Short mmCIF file of C-alpha atoms and ligand atoms in Angstrom, two decimals:
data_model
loop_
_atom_site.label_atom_id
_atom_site.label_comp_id
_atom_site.label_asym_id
_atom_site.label_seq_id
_atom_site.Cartn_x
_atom_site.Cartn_y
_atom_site.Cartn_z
CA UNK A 1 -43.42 -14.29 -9.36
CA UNK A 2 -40.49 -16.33 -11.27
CA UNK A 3 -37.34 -15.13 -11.66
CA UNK A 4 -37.63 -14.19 -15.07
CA UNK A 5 -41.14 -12.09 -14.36
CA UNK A 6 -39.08 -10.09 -11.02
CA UNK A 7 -35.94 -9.58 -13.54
CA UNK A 8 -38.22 -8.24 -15.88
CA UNK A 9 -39.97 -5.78 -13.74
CA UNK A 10 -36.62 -4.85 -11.94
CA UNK A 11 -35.44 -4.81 -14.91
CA UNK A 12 -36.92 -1.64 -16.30
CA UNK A 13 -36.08 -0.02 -13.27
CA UNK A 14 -32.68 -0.73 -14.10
CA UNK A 15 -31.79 2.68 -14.87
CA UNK A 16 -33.31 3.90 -11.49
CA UNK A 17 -31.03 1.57 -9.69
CA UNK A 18 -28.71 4.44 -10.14
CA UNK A 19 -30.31 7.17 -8.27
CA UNK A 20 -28.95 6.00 -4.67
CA UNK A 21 -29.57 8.59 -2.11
CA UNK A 22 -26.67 11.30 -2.08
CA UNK A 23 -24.64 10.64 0.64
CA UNK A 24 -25.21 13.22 2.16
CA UNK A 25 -28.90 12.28 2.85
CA UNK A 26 -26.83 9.21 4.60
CA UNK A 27 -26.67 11.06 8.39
CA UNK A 28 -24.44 13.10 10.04
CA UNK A 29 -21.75 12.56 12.25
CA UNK A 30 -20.70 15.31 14.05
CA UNK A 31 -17.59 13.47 15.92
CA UNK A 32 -15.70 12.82 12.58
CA UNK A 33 -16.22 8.59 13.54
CA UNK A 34 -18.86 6.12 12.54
CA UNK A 35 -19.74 3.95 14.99
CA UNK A 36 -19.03 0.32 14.05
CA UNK A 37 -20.70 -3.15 14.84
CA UNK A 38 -19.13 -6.28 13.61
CA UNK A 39 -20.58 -9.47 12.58
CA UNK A 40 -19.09 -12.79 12.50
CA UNK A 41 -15.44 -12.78 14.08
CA UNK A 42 -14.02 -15.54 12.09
CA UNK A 43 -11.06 -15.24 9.65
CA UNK A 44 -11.71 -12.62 7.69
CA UNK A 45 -12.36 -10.22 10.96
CA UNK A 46 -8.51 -10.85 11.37
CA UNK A 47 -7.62 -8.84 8.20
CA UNK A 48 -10.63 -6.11 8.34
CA UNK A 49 -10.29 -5.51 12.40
CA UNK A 50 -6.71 -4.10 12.39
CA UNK A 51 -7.59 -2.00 9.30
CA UNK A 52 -10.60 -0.84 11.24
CA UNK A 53 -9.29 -0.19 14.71
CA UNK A 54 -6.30 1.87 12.64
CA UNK A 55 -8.80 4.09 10.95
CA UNK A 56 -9.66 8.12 12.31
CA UNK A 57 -13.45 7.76 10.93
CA UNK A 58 -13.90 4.65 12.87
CA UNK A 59 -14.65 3.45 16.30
CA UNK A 60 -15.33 0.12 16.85
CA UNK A 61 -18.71 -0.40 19.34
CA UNK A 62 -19.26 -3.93 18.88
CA UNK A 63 -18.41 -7.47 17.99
CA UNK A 64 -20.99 -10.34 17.71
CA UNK A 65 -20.78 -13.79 16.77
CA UNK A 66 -22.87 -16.89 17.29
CA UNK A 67 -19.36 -18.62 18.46
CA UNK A 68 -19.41 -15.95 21.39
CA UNK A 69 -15.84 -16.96 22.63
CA UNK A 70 -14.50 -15.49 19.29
CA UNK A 71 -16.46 -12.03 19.85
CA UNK A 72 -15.38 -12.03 23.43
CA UNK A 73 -11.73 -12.46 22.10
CA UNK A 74 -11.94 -10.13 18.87
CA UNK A 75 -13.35 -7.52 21.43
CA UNK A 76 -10.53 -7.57 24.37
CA UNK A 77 -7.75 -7.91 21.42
CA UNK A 78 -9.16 -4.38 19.64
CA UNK A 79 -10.42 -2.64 22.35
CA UNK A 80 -14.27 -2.86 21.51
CA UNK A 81 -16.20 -2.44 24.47
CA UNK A 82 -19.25 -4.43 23.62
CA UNK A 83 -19.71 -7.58 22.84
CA UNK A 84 -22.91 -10.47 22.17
CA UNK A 85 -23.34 -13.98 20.77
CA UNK A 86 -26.72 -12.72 18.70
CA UNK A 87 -27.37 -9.91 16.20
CA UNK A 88 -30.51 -9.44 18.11
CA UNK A 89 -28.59 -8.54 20.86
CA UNK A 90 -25.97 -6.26 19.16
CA UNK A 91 -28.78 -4.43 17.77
CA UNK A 92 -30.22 -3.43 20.58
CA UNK A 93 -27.00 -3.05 22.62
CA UNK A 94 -24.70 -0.38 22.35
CA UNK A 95 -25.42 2.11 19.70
CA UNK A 96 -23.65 2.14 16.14
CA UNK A 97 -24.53 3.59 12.44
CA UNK A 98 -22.54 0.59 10.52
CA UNK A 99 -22.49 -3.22 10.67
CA UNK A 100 -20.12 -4.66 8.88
CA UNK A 101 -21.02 -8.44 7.62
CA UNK A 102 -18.60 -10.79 7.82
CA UNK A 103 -20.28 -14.19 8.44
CA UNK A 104 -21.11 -16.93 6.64
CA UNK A 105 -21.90 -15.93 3.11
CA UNK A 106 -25.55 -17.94 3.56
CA UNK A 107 -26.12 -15.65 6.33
CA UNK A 108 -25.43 -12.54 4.75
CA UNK A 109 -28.68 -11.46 3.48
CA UNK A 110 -30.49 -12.53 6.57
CA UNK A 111 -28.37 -9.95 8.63
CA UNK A 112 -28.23 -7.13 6.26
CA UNK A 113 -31.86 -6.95 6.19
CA UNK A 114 -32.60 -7.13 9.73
CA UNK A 115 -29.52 -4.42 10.28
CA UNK A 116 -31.48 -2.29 7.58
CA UNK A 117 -35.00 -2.61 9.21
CA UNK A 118 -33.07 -1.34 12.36
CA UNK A 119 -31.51 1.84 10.80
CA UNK A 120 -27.95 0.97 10.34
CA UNK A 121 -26.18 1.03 7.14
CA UNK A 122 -23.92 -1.88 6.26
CA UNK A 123 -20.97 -3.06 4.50
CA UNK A 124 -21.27 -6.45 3.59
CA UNK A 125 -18.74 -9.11 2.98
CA UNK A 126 -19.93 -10.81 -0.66
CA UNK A 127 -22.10 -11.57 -1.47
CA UNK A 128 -24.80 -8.69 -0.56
CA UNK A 129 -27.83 -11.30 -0.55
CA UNK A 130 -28.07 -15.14 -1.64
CA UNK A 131 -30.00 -13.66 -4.58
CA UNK A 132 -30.05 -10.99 -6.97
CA UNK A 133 -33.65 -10.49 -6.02
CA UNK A 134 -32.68 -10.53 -2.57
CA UNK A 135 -30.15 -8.19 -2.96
CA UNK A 136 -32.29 -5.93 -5.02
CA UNK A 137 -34.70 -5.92 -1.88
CA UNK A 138 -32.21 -5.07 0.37
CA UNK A 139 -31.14 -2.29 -2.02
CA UNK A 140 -34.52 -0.88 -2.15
CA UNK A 141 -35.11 -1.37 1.72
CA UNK A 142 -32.05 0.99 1.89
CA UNK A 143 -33.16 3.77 -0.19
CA UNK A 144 -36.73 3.51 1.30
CA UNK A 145 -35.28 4.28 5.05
CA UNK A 146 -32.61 6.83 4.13
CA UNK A 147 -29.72 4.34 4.48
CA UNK A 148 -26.81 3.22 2.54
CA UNK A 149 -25.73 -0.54 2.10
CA UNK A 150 -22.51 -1.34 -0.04
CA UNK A 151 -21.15 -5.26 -0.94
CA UNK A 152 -17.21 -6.24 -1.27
CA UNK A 153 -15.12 -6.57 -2.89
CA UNK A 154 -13.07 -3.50 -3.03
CA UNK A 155 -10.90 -3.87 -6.47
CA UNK A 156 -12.46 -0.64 -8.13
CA UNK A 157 -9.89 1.14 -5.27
CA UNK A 158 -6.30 -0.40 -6.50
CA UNK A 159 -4.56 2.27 -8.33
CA UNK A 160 -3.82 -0.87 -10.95
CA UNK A 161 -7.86 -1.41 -11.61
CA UNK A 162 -7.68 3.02 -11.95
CA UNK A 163 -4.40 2.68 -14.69
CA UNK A 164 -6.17 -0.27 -16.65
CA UNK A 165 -9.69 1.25 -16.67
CA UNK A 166 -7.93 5.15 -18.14
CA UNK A 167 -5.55 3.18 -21.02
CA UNK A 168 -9.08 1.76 -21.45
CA UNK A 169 -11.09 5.08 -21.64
CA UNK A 170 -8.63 6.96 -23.47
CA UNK A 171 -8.76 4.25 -26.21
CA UNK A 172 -5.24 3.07 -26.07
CA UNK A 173 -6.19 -0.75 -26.53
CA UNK A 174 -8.20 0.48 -29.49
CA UNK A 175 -10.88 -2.01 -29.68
CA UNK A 176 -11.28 -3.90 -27.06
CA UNK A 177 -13.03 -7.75 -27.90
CA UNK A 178 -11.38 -10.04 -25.42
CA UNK A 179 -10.40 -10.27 -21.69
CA UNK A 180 -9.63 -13.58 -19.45
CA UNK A 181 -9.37 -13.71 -15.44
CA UNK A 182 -8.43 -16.28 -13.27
CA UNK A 183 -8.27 -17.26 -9.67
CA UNK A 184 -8.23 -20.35 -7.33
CA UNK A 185 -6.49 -22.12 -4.73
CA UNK A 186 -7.00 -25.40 -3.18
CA UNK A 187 -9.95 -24.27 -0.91
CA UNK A 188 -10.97 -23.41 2.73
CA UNK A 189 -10.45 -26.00 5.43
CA UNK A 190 -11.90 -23.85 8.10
CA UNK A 191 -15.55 -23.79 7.29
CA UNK A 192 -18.25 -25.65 5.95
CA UNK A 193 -20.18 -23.22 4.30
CA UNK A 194 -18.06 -22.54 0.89
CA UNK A 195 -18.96 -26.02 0.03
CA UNK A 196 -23.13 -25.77 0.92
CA UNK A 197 -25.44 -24.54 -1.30
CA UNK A 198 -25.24 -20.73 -1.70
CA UNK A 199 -21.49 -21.23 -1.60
CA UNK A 200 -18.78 -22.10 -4.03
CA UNK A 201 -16.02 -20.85 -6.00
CA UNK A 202 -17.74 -18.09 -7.42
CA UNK A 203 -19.07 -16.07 -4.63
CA UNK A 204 -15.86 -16.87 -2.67
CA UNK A 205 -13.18 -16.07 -5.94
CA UNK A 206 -14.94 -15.68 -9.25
CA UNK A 207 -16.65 -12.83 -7.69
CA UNK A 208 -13.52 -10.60 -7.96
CA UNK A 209 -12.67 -11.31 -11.31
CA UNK A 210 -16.35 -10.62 -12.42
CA UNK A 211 -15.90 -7.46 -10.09
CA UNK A 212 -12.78 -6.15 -12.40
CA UNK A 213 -13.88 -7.14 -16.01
CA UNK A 214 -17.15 -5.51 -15.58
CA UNK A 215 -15.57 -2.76 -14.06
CA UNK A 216 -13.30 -2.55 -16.68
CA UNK A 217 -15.36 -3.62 -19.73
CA UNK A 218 -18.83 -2.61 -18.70
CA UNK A 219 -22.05 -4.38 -17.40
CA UNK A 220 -22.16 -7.85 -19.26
CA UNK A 221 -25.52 -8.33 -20.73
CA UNK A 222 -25.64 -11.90 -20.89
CA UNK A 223 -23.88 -14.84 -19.40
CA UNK A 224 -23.05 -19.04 -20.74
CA UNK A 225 -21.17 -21.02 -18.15
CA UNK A 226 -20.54 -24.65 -17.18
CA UNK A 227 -19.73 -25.57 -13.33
CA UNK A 228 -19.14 -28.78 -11.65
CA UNK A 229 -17.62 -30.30 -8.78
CA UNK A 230 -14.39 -31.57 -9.01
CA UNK A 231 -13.78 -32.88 -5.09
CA UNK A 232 -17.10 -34.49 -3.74
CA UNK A 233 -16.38 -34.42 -0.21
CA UNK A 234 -14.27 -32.05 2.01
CA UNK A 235 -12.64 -32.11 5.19
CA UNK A 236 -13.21 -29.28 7.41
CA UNK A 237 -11.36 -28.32 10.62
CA UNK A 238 -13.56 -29.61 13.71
CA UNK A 239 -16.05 -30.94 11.60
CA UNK A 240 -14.67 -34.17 9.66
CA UNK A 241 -16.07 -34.81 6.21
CA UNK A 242 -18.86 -33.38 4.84
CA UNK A 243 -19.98 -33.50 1.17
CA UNK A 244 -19.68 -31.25 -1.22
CA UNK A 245 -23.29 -29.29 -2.36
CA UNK A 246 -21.77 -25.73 -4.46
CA UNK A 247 -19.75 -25.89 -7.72
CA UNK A 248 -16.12 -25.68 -6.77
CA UNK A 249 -15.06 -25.30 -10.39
CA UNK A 250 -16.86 -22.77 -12.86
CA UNK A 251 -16.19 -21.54 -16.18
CA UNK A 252 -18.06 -18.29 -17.37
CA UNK A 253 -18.29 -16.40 -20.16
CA UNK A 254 -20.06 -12.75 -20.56
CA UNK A 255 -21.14 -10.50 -23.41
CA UNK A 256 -20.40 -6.95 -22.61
CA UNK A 257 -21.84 -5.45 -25.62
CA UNK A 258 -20.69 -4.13 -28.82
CA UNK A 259 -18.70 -7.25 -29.35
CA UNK A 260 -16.72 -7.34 -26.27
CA UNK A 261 -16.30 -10.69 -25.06
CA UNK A 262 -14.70 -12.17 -21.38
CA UNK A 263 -14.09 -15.21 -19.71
CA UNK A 264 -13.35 -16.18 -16.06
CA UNK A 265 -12.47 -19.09 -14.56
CA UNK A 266 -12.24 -20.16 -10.62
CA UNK A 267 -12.15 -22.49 -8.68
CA UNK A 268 -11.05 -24.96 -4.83
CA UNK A 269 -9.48 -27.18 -7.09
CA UNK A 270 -6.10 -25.69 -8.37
CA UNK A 271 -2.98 -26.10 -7.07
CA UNK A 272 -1.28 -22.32 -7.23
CA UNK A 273 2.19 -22.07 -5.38
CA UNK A 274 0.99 -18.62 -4.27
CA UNK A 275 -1.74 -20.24 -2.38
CA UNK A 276 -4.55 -18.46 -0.78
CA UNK A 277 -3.12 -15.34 0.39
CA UNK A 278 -1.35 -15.28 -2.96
CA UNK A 279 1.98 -14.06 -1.63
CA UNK A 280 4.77 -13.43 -4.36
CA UNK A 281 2.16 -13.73 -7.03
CA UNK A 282 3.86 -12.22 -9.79
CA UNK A 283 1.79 -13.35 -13.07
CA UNK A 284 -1.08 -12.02 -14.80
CA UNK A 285 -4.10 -12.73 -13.76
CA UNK A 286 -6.11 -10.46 -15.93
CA UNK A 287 -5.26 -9.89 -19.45
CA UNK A 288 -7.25 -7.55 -21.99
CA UNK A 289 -6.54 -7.52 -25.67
CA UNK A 290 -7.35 -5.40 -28.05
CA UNK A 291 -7.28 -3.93 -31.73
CA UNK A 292 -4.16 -1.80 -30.73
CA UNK A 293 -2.53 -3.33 -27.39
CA UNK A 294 -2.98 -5.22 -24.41
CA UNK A 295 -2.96 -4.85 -20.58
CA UNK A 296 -2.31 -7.85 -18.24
CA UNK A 297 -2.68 -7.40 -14.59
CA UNK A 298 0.20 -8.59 -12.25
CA UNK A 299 -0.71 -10.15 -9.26
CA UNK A 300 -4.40 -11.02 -7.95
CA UNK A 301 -6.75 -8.65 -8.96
CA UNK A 302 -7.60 -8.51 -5.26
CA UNK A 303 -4.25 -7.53 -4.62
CA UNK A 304 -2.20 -6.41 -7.54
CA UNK A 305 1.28 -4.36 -8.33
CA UNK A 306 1.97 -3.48 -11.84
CA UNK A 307 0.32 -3.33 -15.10
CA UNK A 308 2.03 -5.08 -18.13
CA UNK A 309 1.34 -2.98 -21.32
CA UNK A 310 2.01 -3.43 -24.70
CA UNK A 311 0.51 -1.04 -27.99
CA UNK A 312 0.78 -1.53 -31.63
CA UNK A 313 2.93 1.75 -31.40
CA UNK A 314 5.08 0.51 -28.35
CA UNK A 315 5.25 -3.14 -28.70
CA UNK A 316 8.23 -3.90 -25.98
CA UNK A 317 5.66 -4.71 -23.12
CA UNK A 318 6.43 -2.67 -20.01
CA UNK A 319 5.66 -2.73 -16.47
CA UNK A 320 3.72 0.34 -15.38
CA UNK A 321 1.53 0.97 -12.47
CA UNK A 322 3.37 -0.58 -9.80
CA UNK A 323 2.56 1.62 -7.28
CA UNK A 324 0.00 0.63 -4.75
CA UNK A 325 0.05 3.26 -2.71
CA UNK A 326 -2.58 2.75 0.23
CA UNK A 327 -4.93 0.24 -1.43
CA UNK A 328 -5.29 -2.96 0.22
CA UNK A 329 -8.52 -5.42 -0.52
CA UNK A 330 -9.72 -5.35 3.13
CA UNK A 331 -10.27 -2.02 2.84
CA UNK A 332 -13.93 -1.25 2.35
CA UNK A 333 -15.15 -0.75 5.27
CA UNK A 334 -13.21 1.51 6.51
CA UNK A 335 -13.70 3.30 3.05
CA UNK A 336 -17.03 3.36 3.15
CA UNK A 337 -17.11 4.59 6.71
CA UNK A 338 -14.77 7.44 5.32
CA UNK A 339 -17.23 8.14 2.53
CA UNK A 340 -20.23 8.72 4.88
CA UNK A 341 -17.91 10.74 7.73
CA UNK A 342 -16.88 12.93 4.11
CA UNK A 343 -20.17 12.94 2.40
CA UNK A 344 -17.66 11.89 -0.86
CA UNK A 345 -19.63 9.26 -3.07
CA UNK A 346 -16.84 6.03 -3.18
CA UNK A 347 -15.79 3.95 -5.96
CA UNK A 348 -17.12 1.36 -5.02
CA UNK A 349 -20.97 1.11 -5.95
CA UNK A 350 -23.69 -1.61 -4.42
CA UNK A 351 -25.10 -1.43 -7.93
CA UNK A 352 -22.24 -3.13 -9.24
CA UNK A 353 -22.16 -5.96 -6.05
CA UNK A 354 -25.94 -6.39 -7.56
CA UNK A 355 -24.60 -6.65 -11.55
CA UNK A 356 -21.78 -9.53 -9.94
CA UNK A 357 -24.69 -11.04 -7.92
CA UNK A 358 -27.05 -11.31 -10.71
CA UNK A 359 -23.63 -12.87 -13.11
CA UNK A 360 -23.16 -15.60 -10.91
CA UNK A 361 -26.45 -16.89 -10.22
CA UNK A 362 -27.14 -16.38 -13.97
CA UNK A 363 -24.19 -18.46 -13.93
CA UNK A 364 -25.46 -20.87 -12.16
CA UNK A 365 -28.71 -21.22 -14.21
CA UNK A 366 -26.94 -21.39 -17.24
CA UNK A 367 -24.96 -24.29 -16.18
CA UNK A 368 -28.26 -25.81 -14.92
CA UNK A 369 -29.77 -25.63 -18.04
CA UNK A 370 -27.37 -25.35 -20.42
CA UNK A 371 -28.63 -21.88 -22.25
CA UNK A 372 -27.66 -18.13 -22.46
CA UNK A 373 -28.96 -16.20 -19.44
CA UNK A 374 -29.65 -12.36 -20.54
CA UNK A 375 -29.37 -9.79 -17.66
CA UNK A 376 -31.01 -6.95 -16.36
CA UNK A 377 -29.12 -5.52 -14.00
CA UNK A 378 -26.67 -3.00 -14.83
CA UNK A 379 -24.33 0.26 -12.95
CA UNK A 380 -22.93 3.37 -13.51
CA UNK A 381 -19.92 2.92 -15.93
CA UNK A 382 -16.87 3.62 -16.36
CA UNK A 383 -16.23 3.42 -12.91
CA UNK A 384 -12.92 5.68 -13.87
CA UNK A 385 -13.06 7.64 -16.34
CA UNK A 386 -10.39 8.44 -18.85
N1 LIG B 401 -11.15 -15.75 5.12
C1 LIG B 401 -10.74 -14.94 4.16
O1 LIG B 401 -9.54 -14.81 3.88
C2 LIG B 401 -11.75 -14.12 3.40
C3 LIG B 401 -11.26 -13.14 2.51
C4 LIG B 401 -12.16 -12.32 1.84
C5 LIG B 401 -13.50 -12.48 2.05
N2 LIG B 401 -13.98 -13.46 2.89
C6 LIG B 401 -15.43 -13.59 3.08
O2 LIG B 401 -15.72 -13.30 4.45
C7 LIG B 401 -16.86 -14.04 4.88
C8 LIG B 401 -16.50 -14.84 6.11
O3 LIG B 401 -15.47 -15.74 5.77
P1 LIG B 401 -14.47 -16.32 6.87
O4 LIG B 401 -13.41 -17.01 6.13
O5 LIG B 401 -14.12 -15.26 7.85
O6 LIG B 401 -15.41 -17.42 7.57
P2 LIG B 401 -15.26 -17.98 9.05
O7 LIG B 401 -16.04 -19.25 9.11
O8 LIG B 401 -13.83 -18.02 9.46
O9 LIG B 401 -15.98 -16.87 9.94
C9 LIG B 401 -17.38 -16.64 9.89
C10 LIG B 401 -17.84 -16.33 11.30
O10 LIG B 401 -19.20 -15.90 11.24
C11 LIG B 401 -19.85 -16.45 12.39
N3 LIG B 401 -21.30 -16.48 12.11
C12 LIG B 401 -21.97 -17.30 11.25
N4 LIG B 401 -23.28 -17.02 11.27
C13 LIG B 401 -23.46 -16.01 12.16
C14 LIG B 401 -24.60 -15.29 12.62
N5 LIG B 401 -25.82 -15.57 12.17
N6 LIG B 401 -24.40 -14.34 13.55
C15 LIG B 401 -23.17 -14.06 14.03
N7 LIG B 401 -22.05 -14.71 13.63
C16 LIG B 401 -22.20 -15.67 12.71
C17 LIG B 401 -19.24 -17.82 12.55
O11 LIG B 401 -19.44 -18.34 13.85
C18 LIG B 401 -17.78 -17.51 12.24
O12 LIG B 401 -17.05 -17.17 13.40
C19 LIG B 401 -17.31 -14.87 3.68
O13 LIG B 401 -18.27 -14.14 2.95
C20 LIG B 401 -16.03 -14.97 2.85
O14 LIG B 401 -16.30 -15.19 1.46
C21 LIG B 401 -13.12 -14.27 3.58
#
């Protein structure tokens, strides 16, 4: 089946994409803690392990990773009293309800899938699959067994995405027609996979702007987008040079519908004094216009503290929403895990990581070929309501 035949036949079944089990269909656990098995112990498992270990719904089982002396040293620094050098192995080690995917991105759907076929639900690191149709699989495998799987990012949860997404609702912007994101940095230097094929700017940075403006505008409905490769060859920590195989600069644009129109741009290519962790990042990122005012979102989306606003009846722009109260972007596991301990739906929806999914591979196609990709995929919107 091509892609366009599988979109089409999904595609119908968009609205059904909806119906995910009720949580509450998603197990019980009578201790008031998920039991939780991590996957790839790399950088990233520095920022989601102390958020993990600090949470009451979680307690951390297991740690794997195919560098074993990083499991073995992720394990004795949080107190996780198993740990294996093969998912194989975790799986049928020490029992746990969650994995939580933070490997390679190219390895993502591999794992999910084989955590799904062995009764575990999972939060995944993005993106969910390589492919939307992958990820639609995995979706489906999911529902079929009774499990839940959800895909990062977590930007639905800042209490700035909840501010811009009510002025939005409650029609404050009037009509909205235009919206621009941004985000890059010079790149990784720690691994090789951002720059192979299946990685890139887009499902390492692009994919949090394309989180937020669909969030806040709606699904898009079609993409255009141009990528490229700025820097041919890299140089990666303990591995020399390698060359460069995944667009590390993209341009997209997306129709939302009823004349709404967005843009995003990312990229390893731009020098941003902020750098990667974006420290001290204090200008928007984000910006939304329309008929009757304008938001513009301080700070990473990822990681942001105030909303600038300005209406047609209040034109001196303010600062509002500054507030970030317990939001931070390595939060979603232990959200989710808190969502299936509480049987309370989250924000944050695996239809949506689908909708980004199926954005930036339609992103990649158009830049392929040059045309206007139409989607299929869509999610339940507004994510906040007015
Ligand atoms: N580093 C960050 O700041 C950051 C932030 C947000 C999201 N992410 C995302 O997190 C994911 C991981 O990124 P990272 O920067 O931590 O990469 P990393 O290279 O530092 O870590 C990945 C780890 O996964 C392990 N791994 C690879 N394949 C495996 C397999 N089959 N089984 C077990 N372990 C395996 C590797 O050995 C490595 O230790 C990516 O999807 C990335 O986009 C990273």
């Amino acid at each position: 089946m091509s892609r366009k035949e599988f979109l089409e036949k999904t595609g119908s079944a968009a609205a059904a994409v909806m119906l995910s089990p009720v949580i509450s269909e998603a197990g019980n656990f009578p201790q008031g803690k998920i039991k939780v098995g991590v996957i790839g112990c790399g950088s990233v498992s520095t920022q989601y392990l102390p958020h993990l270990s600090k949470s009451p719904y979680v307690e951390l089982v297991s740690a794997c990773d195919i560098r074993y002396e990083r499991a073995k040293e992720k394990a004795a620094k949080y107190n996780i009293p198993h740990h294996y050098p093969h998912i194989d192995q975790m799986l049928a080690g020490a029992p746990f309800d969650l994995m939580v995917t933070l490997t390679d991105m190219q390895e993502h759907g591999r794992l999910n899938k084989q955590a799904l076929m062995a009764g575990r639900h999972v939060w995944s690191e993005k993106p969910m699959a390589n492919t939307y149709r992958e990820g639609k699989e995995l979706l489906d495998l999911a529902k079929k067994k009774g499990l839940r799987i959800w895909g990062a990012p977590a930007v639905v949860n800042s209490p700035q995405f909840s501010f811009m997404s009510k002025m939005i609702q409650e029609g404050r912007l009037g009509k909205v027609s235009g919206a621009h994101a941004h985000y890059g940095h010079l790149g990784p230097d720690w691994s090789a996979f951002f720059y192979e094929k299946g990685g890139g700017s887009m499902p390492d940075l692009g994919v949090y702007n394309i989180a937020t403006l669909t969030g806040l505008l709606g699904p898009a409905k079609a993409v255009v987008a141009m990528t490229s490769i700025v820097t041919k060859e890299r140089n990666i920590v303990g591995k020399g040079t390698i060359k460069v195989e995944a667009e590390d600069n993209a341009m997209i644009l997306m129709d939302h519908g009823m004349g709404t129109l967005s843009h995003v741009q990312c990229g390893f290519n731009y020098f941003d004094p902020y750098g990667h962790e974006g420290e001290g990042q204090d200008k928007p990122t984000i910006s939304i216009w329309g008929t009757e005012g304008n938001l513009q979102l301080i700070g990473y989306d990822w990681a942001p503290f105030g909303v600038d606003f300005a209406t047609r009846d209040n034109e001196k722009t303010r600062r509002l929403a500054t507030d970030t109260g317990t939001y931070v972007w390595q939060e979603g596991a232990s959200v989710i895990a808190e969502s299936l301990v509480k049987k309370a739906e989250p924000l944050i929806r695996a239809e949506h990581a689908l909708h980004v999914l199926e954005i930036m591979e339609a992103a990649r196609e158009s830049g392929q070929t040059g045309k206007r990709i139409d989607l299929v995929s869509t999610f339940r919107w507004p994510v906040i309501a007015a």
